[in-house]
Amino acid sequence: MTLIPLGIDLGTTNSVVATVDDTGAVVVLPNAVGRDITPSVVYFEATDEVVVGEEARQLMSLDPDNGVARIKRQMGTDHPLHLRGREHTPESISALILRQLVDAAGIAGQPAGVITVPAYFGLAEREATAQAAIIAGINVLELLDEPVAAAMHYGLVSEGDRTVLVYDLGGGTFDTTVIQIKAGSAVVVATDGHHHLGGSDIDDRLLDLMLTRISQAVPEDTFDAFTDDSAQIGALLLDIEQAKRDLSVRMRKEVTVRIGPERLNIPLDRQDLETTCADLFDQTYTIIERVLAAATSKGVSSIDEVIMVGGASRTPTLAAGLERRLGLRARLVDPDLAVSKGAALRAHQLSVSARPESLRDIREFKPVIAPQGIVIPVTPRALGVLVEDSFDPAGEHSFVSHLVEANTPLPCRETTSGFGTILTNQESVRIQVFEQAGSVTSPEREHNRRVLDGELCGLKGLPAGSVIEITFELAVDGRLVVRAQEPSSGRELLLEAYIEGVVDAEQTERLTQSVAMTAVRG
Ligand code: AMP
C-alpha cells in the first residue's frame, strides 16, 4: 500500500495534520468539519463511541466526566483514566485523536507520520507518543521537536547563516530554542521550556478574574450555585477563551454570563489580561534568559532572528515584550499551523530519501539526517547511569553519572569504561539509566528519574573493580539504546528494559484492538 507522508502536530490543546501535495506545496488537511485545527479533546458518548475535536470540546464543557482534554500533559506517566466503564491510558486517548485526524484527512494509503513533540519531552514522553501512533495504526517516520519543525516552516534553513530564537507558546506548553544556521545546515544549540505553561493557563487566570467580578455582582448563594455547576463553568470557560482571542485584535470585550434568572455582561479588556497574566508572561522571559545563557556558554554571541509559534503567541503583548528584551521584531506567520507544516516538509524529505521497501514497517525504518539543509535536534536532558559512590565508606550513597549532556546534538553515541564491579566474584550488575528530571543537571538521584532498568548477568570469577563498558546510543527521535559489556568474557546486555510509565507490548496490542474497535467521529 502506498505510504502517505504526513506532518502531525499532536498538541496539548489543538492538533493539525499537513502534507506536501503533488505540486510540492505544503497543505493543511482539513478535519471532519472542514477546519484546519482540531481541538485535542476526546468525548466518550458510549464505551465504544467517541467524538474528537470541536464537538467533543463542547460536549465536555457540559459533561466533563466523560471527556478528556490536555492528555499530552500526561504522556509518559502511567496515569489510568476511567471512562464509561473502561480503562484508558494517555497513549490510547492520544491514539483516538490521531486516528480521527488521519481518518478525516481521507488519504488514500497508509499514513506515515512525522509527529512533533515539545523539545523538552524526555524519553518516556517520546516513547509514549510513538506508542500512541502505533496504536492508531500510523507508521512513525520520526518524532521531531516542535521548534525544529517551526524553523523548517519559516524556511530559515535555506536563508543564510544566522542564529534564531524560537518562542513557542501553545495551549499548554512553552518551548524556547536557539538554533544556529551555518552553510545551509541548522543545529539546535540549546532548548528549554515549561510543560505547564500556555494559553489554557491564561484562560484559567481570566476565569478567576471573571468569577471575582461575578461574585461582586450577585448574591452569595446565587454565586455558589453557579460555581457548583461544572457545566456552567465549562461553558463560561469556552466564552472566555473566545474573548481572549478577540482581545488579540480588540481592546475590549464583554462576556455574557447567564446566572440564575439574570444575564450579566461582564467587561474584559486587554489591560485586564496583561495584568492578570503578567507573571505567566514573565516566566516565559525568564526561561528565554536561561536558554540564552545556555546558548552563550556554547559560543553563541547574539541572536539575529526571533520566530513565534503556537496560538497563544498571537497575544500582542508578547511580541512587544520580546522586542523590548531582545531588540528584535519577531516573525509571526501562521503560528498555529507552523509546526505541522514544518513536520510535513520533514515527512516529505524522509519519504523521498527512503527506499520504499524500507518503509514497510516502522521498526525497520531508520531515518537518516542529511547533512545539508536539515535541522539537527538535541537531547533535551542529560542521561546517565546510577553508580555506587566508591568514596562512601558506608556504601550507601549512589549518584547519577551522566554520559550524555543536555543539548547534545542527535544522533549521538557515548561510551565509557569508567565503571566497574564492586565485589570479588560479583555475578551480576544492575544497570539503571536515569535522565535529568528538572531543568538543571544534578548527580543527585532525586533530581533524576529512572527510564530504563536491567541486569547484566552471568559474570564469573571476576576481581572487584572489573570494567563494565557502557554505551549510550540516542537516535534523532530520542530513542535510547543502552549496551553494557564485560570485555574479558564478552558478556553483553542490550537492555531488555522498561521505560517507566509507558505501556508494554502486550498492553499496546490490547489497546490497538480496543482503539480499532472504537467508533471515532469528528
Ligand atoms: P496551539 O496549541 O498552538 O494550537 O495554541 C492554542 C492556544 O492558542 C489556545 O490556548 C488558544 O486559546 C490560543 N490562541 C489561539 N488564537 C489566539 C489568539 N488570536 N490570541 C490569543 N490566544 C490565541
mmCIF file of N, CA, C and O in Angstrom, residues 13-14 31 33 35 37-43 51-61 100 238 241-242 245 521-522:
data_model
loop_
_atom_site.group_PDB
_atom_site.id
_atom_site.type_symbol
_atom_site.label_atom_id
_atom_site.label_comp_id
_atom_site.label_asym_id
_atom_site.label_seq_id
_atom_site.Cartn_x
_atom_site.Cartn_y
_atom_site.Cartn_z
ATOM 1 N N THR A 13 -3.549 21.355 23.246
ATOM 2 C CA THR A 13 -4.877 21.926 23.075
ATOM 3 C C THR A 13 -5.449 21.592 21.703
ATOM 4 O O THR A 13 -6.610 21.236 21.579
ATOM 5 N N ASN A 14 -4.624 21.744 20.681
ATOM 6 C CA ASN A 14 -5.080 21.553 19.307
ATOM 7 C C ASN A 14 -4.104 20.692 18.539
ATOM 8 O O ASN A 14 -2.906 20.695 18.830
ATOM 9 N N ASN A 31 -10.131 18.894 8.853
ATOM 10 C CA ASN A 31 -10.724 17.823 9.664
ATOM 11 C C ASN A 31 -12.153 17.527 9.196
ATOM 12 O O ASN A 31 -12.611 18.064 8.179
ATOM 13 N N VAL A 33 -14.956 18.480 10.058
ATOM 14 C CA VAL A 33 -15.887 19.604 9.892
ATOM 15 C C VAL A 33 -15.249 20.730 9.071
ATOM 16 O O VAL A 33 -15.690 21.876 9.110
ATOM 17 N N ARG A 35 -12.277 22.175 9.221
ATOM 18 C CA ARG A 35 -11.370 23.143 9.850
ATOM 19 C C ARG A 35 -9.938 22.628 9.847
ATOM 20 O O ARG A 35 -9.697 21.427 9.859
ATOM 21 N N ILE A 37 -7.741 23.239 12.264
ATOM 22 C CA ILE A 37 -7.293 22.951 13.627
ATOM 23 C C ILE A 37 -8.340 22.125 14.361
ATOM 24 O O ILE A 37 -9.520 22.471 14.356
ATOM 25 N N THR A 38 -7.898 21.026 14.977
ATOM 26 C CA THR A 38 -8.817 20.136 15.702
ATOM 27 C C THR A 38 -8.491 20.183 17.190
ATOM 28 O O THR A 38 -7.361 19.851 17.576
ATOM 29 N N PRO A 39 -9.423 20.603 18.034
ATOM 30 C CA PRO A 39 -9.144 20.539 19.472
ATOM 31 C C PRO A 39 -8.775 19.110 19.888
ATOM 32 O O PRO A 39 -9.428 18.147 19.468
ATOM 33 N N SER A 40 -7.726 18.991 20.695
ATOM 34 C CA SER A 40 -7.262 17.658 21.130
ATOM 35 C C SER A 40 -8.122 17.187 22.295
ATOM 36 O O SER A 40 -7.637 17.005 23.416
ATOM 37 N N VAL A 41 -9.400 17.024 22.028
ATOM 38 C CA VAL A 41 -10.349 16.639 23.075
ATOM 39 C C VAL A 41 -11.103 15.393 22.602
ATOM 40 O O VAL A 41 -11.517 15.311 21.448
ATOM 41 N N VAL A 42 -11.239 14.429 23.518
ATOM 42 C CA VAL A 42 -11.970 13.200 23.214
ATOM 43 C C VAL A 42 -13.163 13.139 24.164
ATOM 44 O O VAL A 42 -13.000 13.269 25.380
ATOM 45 N N TYR A 43 -14.351 12.928 23.601
ATOM 46 C CA TYR A 43 -15.545 12.792 24.439
ATOM 47 C C TYR A 43 -16.153 11.419 24.173
ATOM 48 O O TYR A 43 -16.349 11.026 23.016
ATOM 49 N N VAL A 51 -16.195 11.027 20.183
ATOM 50 C CA VAL A 51 -16.135 12.185 19.301
ATOM 51 C C VAL A 51 -14.815 12.868 19.605
ATOM 52 O O VAL A 51 -14.412 12.972 20.773
ATOM 53 N N VAL A 52 -14.138 13.343 18.546
ATOM 54 C CA VAL A 52 -12.870 14.043 18.727
ATOM 55 C C VAL A 52 -13.001 15.422 18.092
ATOM 56 O O VAL A 52 -13.533 15.547 16.989
ATOM 57 N N GLY A 53 -12.527 16.452 18.770
ATOM 58 C CA GLY A 53 -12.482 17.775 18.145
ATOM 59 C C GLY A 53 -13.410 18.780 18.783
ATOM 60 O O GLY A 53 -13.705 18.710 19.980
ATOM 61 N N GLU A 54 -13.902 19.720 17.950
ATOM 62 C CA GLU A 54 -14.686 20.839 18.467
ATOM 63 C C GLU A 54 -15.965 20.377 19.170
ATOM 64 O O GLU A 54 -16.300 20.861 20.253
ATOM 65 N N GLU A 55 -16.654 19.416 18.550
ATOM 66 C CA GLU A 55 -17.895 18.951 19.186
ATOM 67 C C GLU A 55 -17.578 18.303 20.533
ATOM 68 O O GLU A 55 -18.304 18.481 21.516
ATOM 69 N N ALA A 56 -16.458 17.567 20.569
ATOM 70 C CA ALA A 56 -16.048 16.924 21.826
ATOM 71 C C ALA A 56 -15.768 17.993 22.886
ATOM 72 O O ALA A 56 -16.110 17.832 24.062
ATOM 73 N N ARG A 57 -15.170 19.089 22.446
ATOM 74 C CA ARG A 57 -14.848 20.167 23.387
ATOM 75 C C ARG A 57 -16.133 20.756 23.976
ATOM 76 O O ARG A 57 -16.226 21.003 25.173
ATOM 77 N N GLN A 58 -17.133 20.940 23.105
ATOM 78 C CA GLN A 58 -18.405 21.495 23.570
ATOM 79 C C GLN A 58 -19.094 20.504 24.524
ATOM 80 O O GLN A 58 -19.583 20.890 25.579
ATOM 81 N N LEU A 59 -19.117 19.215 24.109
ATOM 82 C CA LEU A 59 -19.785 18.211 24.943
ATOM 83 C C LEU A 59 -19.095 18.088 26.300
ATOM 84 O O LEU A 59 -19.739 17.969 27.332
ATOM 85 N N MET A 60 -17.776 18.158 26.266
ATOM 86 C CA MET A 60 -17.042 18.011 27.518
ATOM 87 C C MET A 60 -17.274 19.187 28.460
ATOM 88 O O MET A 60 -17.240 19.033 29.679
ATOM 89 N N SER A 61 -17.506 20.367 27.876
ATOM 90 C CA SER A 61 -17.754 21.521 28.744
ATOM 91 C C SER A 61 -19.065 21.341 29.520
ATOM 92 O O SER A 61 -19.225 21.864 30.607
ATOM 93 N N GLN A 100 -8.616 9.871 14.481
ATOM 94 C CA GLN A 100 -9.615 10.761 13.893
ATOM 95 C C GLN A 100 -8.963 11.745 12.905
ATOM 96 O O GLN A 100 -9.491 12.014 11.837
ATOM 97 N N LEU A 238 -15.339 28.401 27.823
ATOM 98 C CA LEU A 238 -15.315 28.478 26.351
ATOM 99 C C LEU A 238 -15.485 29.924 25.889
ATOM 100 O O LEU A 238 -14.805 30.394 24.971
ATOM 101 N N GLU A 241 -12.331 31.891 26.522
ATOM 102 C CA GLU A 241 -11.260 31.593 25.559
ATOM 103 C C GLU A 241 -11.485 32.387 24.272
ATOM 104 O O GLU A 241 -10.555 32.937 23.696
ATOM 105 N N GLN A 242 -12.743 32.470 23.849
ATOM 106 C CA GLN A 242 -13.051 33.245 22.649
ATOM 107 C C GLN A 242 -12.788 34.740 22.882
ATOM 108 O O GLN A 242 -12.221 35.419 22.026
ATOM 109 N N ARG A 245 -9.144 35.485 22.574
ATOM 110 C CA ARG A 245 -8.723 35.592 21.172
ATOM 111 C C ARG A 245 -9.117 36.956 20.609
ATOM 112 O O ARG A 245 -8.335 37.594 19.894
ATOM 113 N N ARG A 521 -15.596 9.639 15.610
ATOM 114 C CA ARG A 521 -16.057 10.632 14.631
ATOM 115 C C ARG A 521 -15.592 12.011 15.046
ATOM 116 O O ARG A 521 -15.223 12.239 16.202
ATOM 117 N N GLY A 522 -15.594 12.923 14.075
ATOM 118 C CA GLY A 522 -15.075 14.267 14.371
ATOM 119 C C GLY A 522 -16.195 15.258 14.530
ATOM 120 O O GLY A 522 -17.352 14.949 14.365
#
